[in-house]
Amino acid sequence: MTTDTFQLGPDDRKLLPDDEEVAFYQEHGWYLSRKLLTDDEVDTLVEASERFYGGHRDRTLPVRPPRLAYWEPSRGDVHRHNDYIFYEDDTVRRILSKPIIAAVAARIARTGQIRLWNSTLIHKPPHPEDEGTIVPWHFDRHYWQTCSSDEMLTAFIPFHDCDEEMGTITMVDGSHRWKEVGGNDATTRHFAERDRSELDEMLEENAAFNNETVRKIPVVIPKGHISFHHCRTYHGSGVNRSDRPRRAISLHLQDRTNQWRPFRLSTGEQVVYNNDVLVRKTPEGHPDYTDPEFCPVLWQEQA
């Protein structure tokens, strides 16, 4: 990429969070942006997602990672998750590579560079009776134990106005600053592999350990706006009680300092994140989280 790729025009610079908003993110662990995507761009994302669900791929993963979330039509109208949408669909890649998105992430995370970590296309059907569409309380850092950084973050990008009725993302305010009750191997398992009551209990235990109350904040997101959250912020979402699907992408992001680190379970088994089988290797033979094919730079502060 050229340095011109990471230039913001005057209108885009007006969309950056101010000092007060950066301080809000640092204190609360989440931030709702200004309108970063046009209505046309969001509508194009909807069209791209429908083509994707219909079978379109601009490219496919060279290998299938061990814990890939990947909905197939044979599973029916259930809660859908499709990892690596940024890699597999060029339209999604083009729109979500807009420098302003990663520039906002860089500013609130106080880093000079943002790289992609992963991306997931999400479709939550309007089935309020289906508790399988509930996303239980969790924080993303648990699943990224092979990462060295504690400052990674996620951009949640709905394709429409998104409110409580649709099961919008809900943050546990300030939870990124909590110290954690002694961890165990179970925390590395995705929430889909764990009992919801167990995760509810974990949230309450951690709040009590920090002498904090659980303050749940549903983030009402207007079309074109983006919700960002810290990798240690507890979050989840409820069922979709509206009359249409809740469509979104979760764009997971690395700060400049992040690199691979070894992380072993109590059994001695090395934890392997999906990226580890896709990215190139460093000279030492470790996964390279700067691989431009799977972890491209999305924002670079100019000297």
Coordinates of N, CA and C in Angstrom, one line a residue, residues 90-223:
D90 N -14.6 -9.7 -2.0 CA -13.9 -8.5 -2.4 C -14.8 -7.2 -2.2
T91 N -16.1 -7.3 -2.3 CA -16.9 -6.1 -2.0 C -16.9 -5.8 -0.6
V92 N -17.0 -6.8 0.3 CA -16.9 -6.5 1.7 C -15.5 -5.9 2.1
R93 N -14.5 -6.5 1.5 CA -13.1 -6.1 1.7 C -12.9 -4.6 1.3
R94 N -13.5 -4.2 0.1 CA -13.3 -2.9 -0.4 C -14.0 -1.9 0.6
I95 N -15.2 -2.1 1.0 CA -15.9 -1.2 1.8 C -15.3 -1.1 3.2
L96 N -15.0 -2.2 3.8 CA -14.5 -2.2 5.2 C -13.0 -1.8 5.3
S97 N -12.4 -1.6 4.1 CA -11.0 -1.1 4.1 C -11.0 0.4 4.1
K98 N -12.1 1.1 4.2 CA -12.1 2.5 4.2 C -11.2 3.0 5.4
P99 N -10.3 3.8 5.1 CA -9.3 4.2 6.2 C -10.0 4.8 7.4
I100 N -11.1 5.5 7.3 CA -11.7 6.1 8.4 C -12.1 5.1 9.5
I101 N -12.5 3.9 9.1 CA -12.9 2.9 10.1 C -11.7 2.5 11.0
A102 N -10.6 2.2 10.4 CA -9.5 1.8 11.2 C -8.8 3.0 11.9
A103 N -8.9 4.2 11.3 CA -8.4 5.4 11.9 C -9.1 5.7 13.2
V104 N -10.4 5.5 13.2 CA -11.2 5.6 14.5 C -10.7 4.6 15.5
A105 N -10.5 3.4 15.1 CA -10.0 2.3 16.0 C -8.7 2.7 16.6
A106 N -7.8 3.2 15.7 CA -6.4 3.6 16.1 C -6.5 4.7 17.1
R107 N -7.4 5.6 16.9 CA -7.4 6.8 17.8 C -7.9 6.4 19.2
I108 N -9.0 5.6 19.3 CA -9.5 5.2 20.6 C -8.6 4.2 21.3
A109 N -7.9 3.4 20.5 CA -7.0 2.4 21.1 C -5.6 3.0 21.4
R110 N -5.4 4.3 20.9 CA -4.1 5.0 21.1 C -2.9 4.2 20.5
T111 N -3.1 3.8 19.3 CA -2.0 3.1 18.6 C -1.8 3.8 17.2
G112 N -0.6 3.6 16.7 CA -0.3 4.2 15.3 C -0.6 3.3 14.2
Q113 N -1.0 2.1 14.4 CA -1.3 1.1 13.4 C -2.4 0.2 13.7
I114 N -3.3 -0.1 12.8 CA -4.3 -1.1 13.0 C -4.2 -2.1 11.8
R115 N -4.2 -3.4 12.2 CA -4.2 -4.5 11.3 C -5.5 -5.3 11.5
L116 N -5.9 -5.9 10.4 CA -7.0 -6.9 10.6 C -6.6 -8.1 11.4
W117 N -7.5 -8.6 12.2 CA -7.3 -9.8 12.9 C -8.2 -10.9 12.4
N118 N -9.5 -10.6 12.3 CA -10.4 -11.6 11.7 C -11.7 -10.8 11.4
S119 N -12.7 -11.5 10.8 CA -13.9 -10.9 10.4 C -15.0 -12.0 10.4
T120 N -16.2 -11.6 10.8 CA -17.3 -12.6 10.8 C -18.6 -11.9 10.3
L121 N -19.2 -12.5 9.3 CA -20.5 -12.1 8.8 C -21.5 -12.8 9.7
I122 N -22.5 -12.0 10.2 CA -23.5 -12.5 11.1 C -24.9 -12.2 10.6
H123 N -25.8 -13.2 10.8 CA -27.2 -13.1 10.4 C -28.0 -13.7 11.6
K124 N -28.7 -12.8 12.3 CA -29.5 -13.2 13.4 C -31.0 -13.2 13.0
P125 N -31.6 -14.3 12.7 CA -33.0 -14.4 12.2 C -34.0 -13.8 13.3
P126 N -35.2 -13.4 12.8 CA -36.2 -12.9 13.7 C -37.0 -14.0 14.3
H127 N -36.3 -14.7 15.2 CA -36.9 -15.9 15.9 C -36.8 -15.7 17.4
P128 N -37.7 -14.9 18.0 CA -37.6 -14.6 19.4 C -37.7 -15.9 20.3
E129 N -38.3 -16.9 19.8 CA -38.5 -18.1 20.5 C -37.2 -19.0 20.6
D130 N -36.2 -18.7 19.7 CA -35.0 -19.5 19.6 C -33.9 -18.9 20.4
E131 N -33.7 -19.5 21.6 CA -32.6 -19.1 22.5 C -31.2 -19.3 21.9
G132 N -31.2 -20.1 20.9 CA -29.9 -20.3 20.2 C -29.3 -19.1 19.6
T133 N -30.2 -18.1 19.4 CA -29.7 -16.8 18.8 C -29.1 -15.8 19.9
I134 N -29.2 -16.2 21.1 CA -28.7 -15.4 22.2 C -27.1 -15.6 22.2
V135 N -26.4 -14.4 22.2 CA -25.0 -14.5 22.4 C -24.7 -14.2 23.9
P136 N -24.2 -15.2 24.6 CA -24.0 -15.0 26.1 C -22.8 -14.1 26.4
W137 N -22.7 -13.7 27.6 CA -21.7 -12.8 28.1 C -20.3 -13.4 27.9
H138 N -19.4 -12.7 27.3 CA -18.0 -13.2 27.1 C -17.2 -11.9 26.7
F139 N -15.9 -12.1 26.8 CA -15.0 -11.1 26.1 C -14.0 -11.8 25.2
D140 N -13.7 -11.1 24.1 CA -12.9 -11.7 23.0 C -11.5 -12.1 23.4
R141 N -10.9 -11.4 24.3 CA -9.5 -11.7 24.7 C -9.3 -13.1 25.1
H142 N -10.4 -13.7 25.7 CA -10.3 -15.1 26.1 C -9.9 -16.0 24.9
Y143 N -10.4 -15.7 23.7 CA -10.2 -16.6 22.6 C -9.0 -16.2 21.8
W144 N -8.3 -15.1 22.2 CA -7.1 -14.7 21.5 C -5.9 -14.8 22.4
Q145 N -5.8 -15.9 23.1 CA -4.7 -16.1 24.1 C -3.3 -16.2 23.4
T146 N -3.3 -16.5 22.1 CA -2.0 -16.5 21.4 C -1.5 -15.1 21.0
C147 N -2.3 -14.1 21.3 CA -2.0 -12.7 21.0 C -1.2 -12.1 22.2
S148 N -0.2 -11.3 21.9 CA 0.5 -10.6 23.0 C -0.2 -9.4 23.5
S149 N -1.1 -8.8 22.8 CA -1.6 -7.5 23.1 C -2.9 -7.6 23.9
D150 N -3.1 -6.7 24.9 CA -4.3 -6.6 25.6 C -5.1 -5.4 25.1
E151 N -4.8 -4.8 24.0 CA -5.4 -3.6 23.5 C -6.1 -3.8 22.1
M152 N -6.3 -5.1 21.7 CA -7.1 -5.3 20.5 C -8.5 -4.9 20.7
L153 N -9.3 -4.8 19.6 CA -10.6 -4.3 19.7 C -11.5 -4.8 18.5
T154 N -12.8 -4.6 18.6 CA -13.7 -5.1 17.6 C -14.6 -4.0 17.2
A155 N -14.9 -3.9 15.9 CA -15.9 -3.0 15.3 C -17.1 -3.8 15.0
F156 N -18.2 -3.5 15.6 CA -19.5 -4.2 15.2 C -20.2 -3.3 14.3
I157 N -20.5 -3.9 13.1 CA -21.0 -3.0 12.0 C -22.4 -3.6 11.5
P158 N -23.5 -3.1 12.0 CA -24.8 -3.6 11.5 C -25.1 -3.0 10.1
F159 N -25.9 -3.6 9.4 CA -26.3 -3.2 8.0 C -27.6 -2.4 8.0
H160 N -28.0 -1.8 9.1 CA -29.3 -1.1 9.3 C -29.3 -0.5 10.6
D161 N -30.3 0.3 10.9 CA -30.5 0.7 12.3 C -30.6 -0.5 13.2
C162 N -30.0 -0.5 14.3 CA -29.9 -1.7 15.2 C -30.2 -1.3 16.6
D163 N -31.3 -1.8 17.2 CA -31.7 -1.4 18.5 C -32.0 -2.7 19.4
E164 N -32.5 -2.5 20.6 CA -32.7 -3.6 21.5 C -33.7 -4.6 20.9
E165 N -34.7 -4.2 20.2 CA -35.7 -5.1 19.6 C -35.0 -6.1 18.7
M166 N -33.9 -5.6 18.0 CA -33.2 -6.5 17.0 C -32.2 -7.3 17.7
G167 N -32.0 -7.2 19.0 CA -30.9 -7.9 19.7 C -29.6 -7.3 19.4
T168 N -29.5 -5.9 19.6 CA -28.2 -5.3 19.4 C -27.1 -5.7 20.4
I169 N -25.9 -5.4 20.1 CA -24.8 -5.7 21.0 C -25.0 -4.9 22.3
T170 N -24.7 -5.6 23.4 CA -24.9 -5.0 24.7 C -23.6 -5.1 25.5
M171 N -23.1 -4.0 26.0 CA -21.8 -3.9 26.7 C -22.0 -4.0 28.2
V172 N -21.1 -4.6 28.9 CA -21.0 -4.5 30.3 C -20.0 -3.4 30.6
D173 N -20.6 -2.2 31.0 CA -19.8 -1.0 31.0 C -18.6 -1.1 32.0
G174 N -17.4 -0.7 31.4 CA -16.2 -0.6 32.3 C -15.6 -1.9 32.6
S175 N -16.1 -3.0 32.1 CA -15.6 -4.4 32.5 C -14.2 -4.7 32.0
H176 N -13.8 -3.9 31.0 CA -12.4 -4.2 30.4 C -11.3 -3.8 31.5
R177 N -11.7 -3.1 32.5 CA -10.7 -2.7 33.5 C -10.7 -3.6 34.7
W178 N -11.6 -4.6 34.7 CA -11.7 -5.6 35.8 C -10.5 -6.5 35.8
K179 N -10.0 -6.9 37.0 CA -9.1 -8.0 37.2 C -10.0 -9.2 37.2
E180 N -9.4 -10.3 36.6 CA -10.2 -11.5 36.4 C -10.0 -12.5 37.5
V181 N -11.1 -13.2 37.9 CA -10.9 -14.3 38.8 C -10.0 -15.3 38.2
G182 N -9.3 -16.1 38.9 CA -8.3 -17.1 38.3 C -8.9 -17.8 37.1
G183 N -8.3 -17.7 36.0 CA -8.8 -18.3 34.8 C -8.6 -19.8 34.8
N184 N -9.3 -20.4 33.9 CA -9.1 -21.9 33.7 C -9.2 -22.1 32.2
D185 N -8.9 -23.4 31.8 CA -8.9 -23.7 30.4 C -10.2 -23.4 29.6
A186 N -11.3 -23.5 30.4 CA -12.6 -23.3 29.7 C -12.7 -22.0 29.1
T187 N -12.0 -21.0 29.6 CA -12.2 -19.6 29.0 C -11.7 -19.5 27.6
T188 N -10.9 -20.4 27.2 CA -10.4 -20.4 25.8 C -11.3 -20.9 24.8
R189 N -12.4 -21.6 25.3 CA -13.4 -22.2 24.4 C -14.4 -21.1 24.0
H190 N -14.9 -21.1 22.8 CA -15.8 -20.2 22.3 C -17.1 -20.3 23.0
F191 N -17.9 -19.2 23.2 CA -19.1 -19.2 23.9 C -20.1 -20.2 23.3
A192 N -20.0 -20.5 22.1 CA -21.0 -21.5 21.4 C -20.7 -22.9 22.0
E193 N -19.5 -23.1 22.6 CA -19.2 -24.4 23.1 C -19.4 -24.5 24.6
R194 N -20.0 -23.5 25.2 CA -20.2 -23.5 26.6 C -21.6 -23.2 27.0
D195 N -22.0 -23.7 28.2 CA -23.3 -23.5 28.7 C -23.5 -22.0 29.1
R196 N -24.7 -21.4 28.7 CA -24.9 -20.0 28.9 C -25.0 -19.7 30.4
S197 N -25.5 -20.5 31.2 CA -25.6 -20.3 32.7 C -24.2 -20.2 33.3
E198 N -23.3 -21.0 32.7 CA -21.9 -20.9 33.2 C -21.2 -19.6 32.9
L199 N -21.6 -19.0 31.7 CA -21.0 -17.7 31.4 C -21.7 -16.6 32.2
D200 N -23.0 -16.7 32.4 CA -23.6 -15.7 33.3 C -23.0 -15.7 34.7
E201 N -22.7 -16.9 35.2 CA -22.1 -17.0 36.5 C -20.7 -16.4 36.5
M202 N -19.9 -16.6 35.4 CA -18.6 -16.1 35.3 C -18.6 -14.6 35.4
L203 N -19.5 -14.0 34.7 CA -19.7 -12.5 34.7 C -19.9 -12.0 36.1
E204 N -20.9 -12.6 36.8 CA -21.2 -12.2 38.1 C -20.0 -12.4 39.1
E205 N -19.3 -13.5 38.9 CA -18.2 -13.7 39.8 C -17.1 -12.7 39.6
N206 N -16.8 -12.3 38.4 CA -15.8 -11.3 38.1 C -16.2 -9.9 38.6
A207 N -17.5 -9.6 38.4 CA -18.0 -8.3 38.9 C -17.8 -8.3 40.5
A208 N -18.2 -9.3 41.2 CA -18.0 -9.4 42.6 C -16.6 -9.3 43.0
F209 N -15.7 -10.0 42.3 CA -14.3 -10.0 42.6 C -13.7 -8.6 42.5
N210 N -14.3 -7.7 41.7 CA -13.8 -6.3 41.5 C -14.7 -5.3 42.3
N211 N -15.6 -5.8 43.1 CA -16.5 -5.0 43.9 C -17.3 -4.0 42.9
E212 N -17.7 -4.6 41.8 CA -18.4 -3.8 40.8 C -19.8 -4.4 40.6
T213 N -20.7 -3.5 40.1 CA -22.0 -4.0 39.7 C -22.0 -4.2 38.2
V214 N -22.8 -5.1 37.7 CA -22.9 -5.3 36.2 C -23.8 -4.3 35.6
R215 N -23.3 -3.4 34.9 CA -24.1 -2.3 34.2 C -24.1 -2.7 32.7
K216 N -25.3 -3.2 32.3 CA -25.5 -3.6 30.9 C -26.0 -2.4 30.0
I217 N -25.3 -2.1 29.0 CA -25.7 -1.0 28.1 C -25.9 -1.5 26.7
P218 N -27.2 -1.6 26.3 CA -27.5 -1.9 24.9 C -27.1 -0.7 24.0
V219 N -26.3 -1.0 23.0 CA -25.8 0.1 22.1 C -26.8 0.2 20.9
V220 N -27.5 1.3 20.9 CA -28.4 1.6 19.8 C -27.6 2.2 18.6
I221 N -27.5 1.5 17.5 CA -26.6 1.9 16.5 C -27.4 2.3 15.2
P222 N -27.3 3.6 14.8 CA -28.0 4.0 13.6 C -27.2 3.5 12.4
K223 N -27.9 3.4 11.3 CA -27.3 2.9 10.1 C -26.1 3.7 9.7

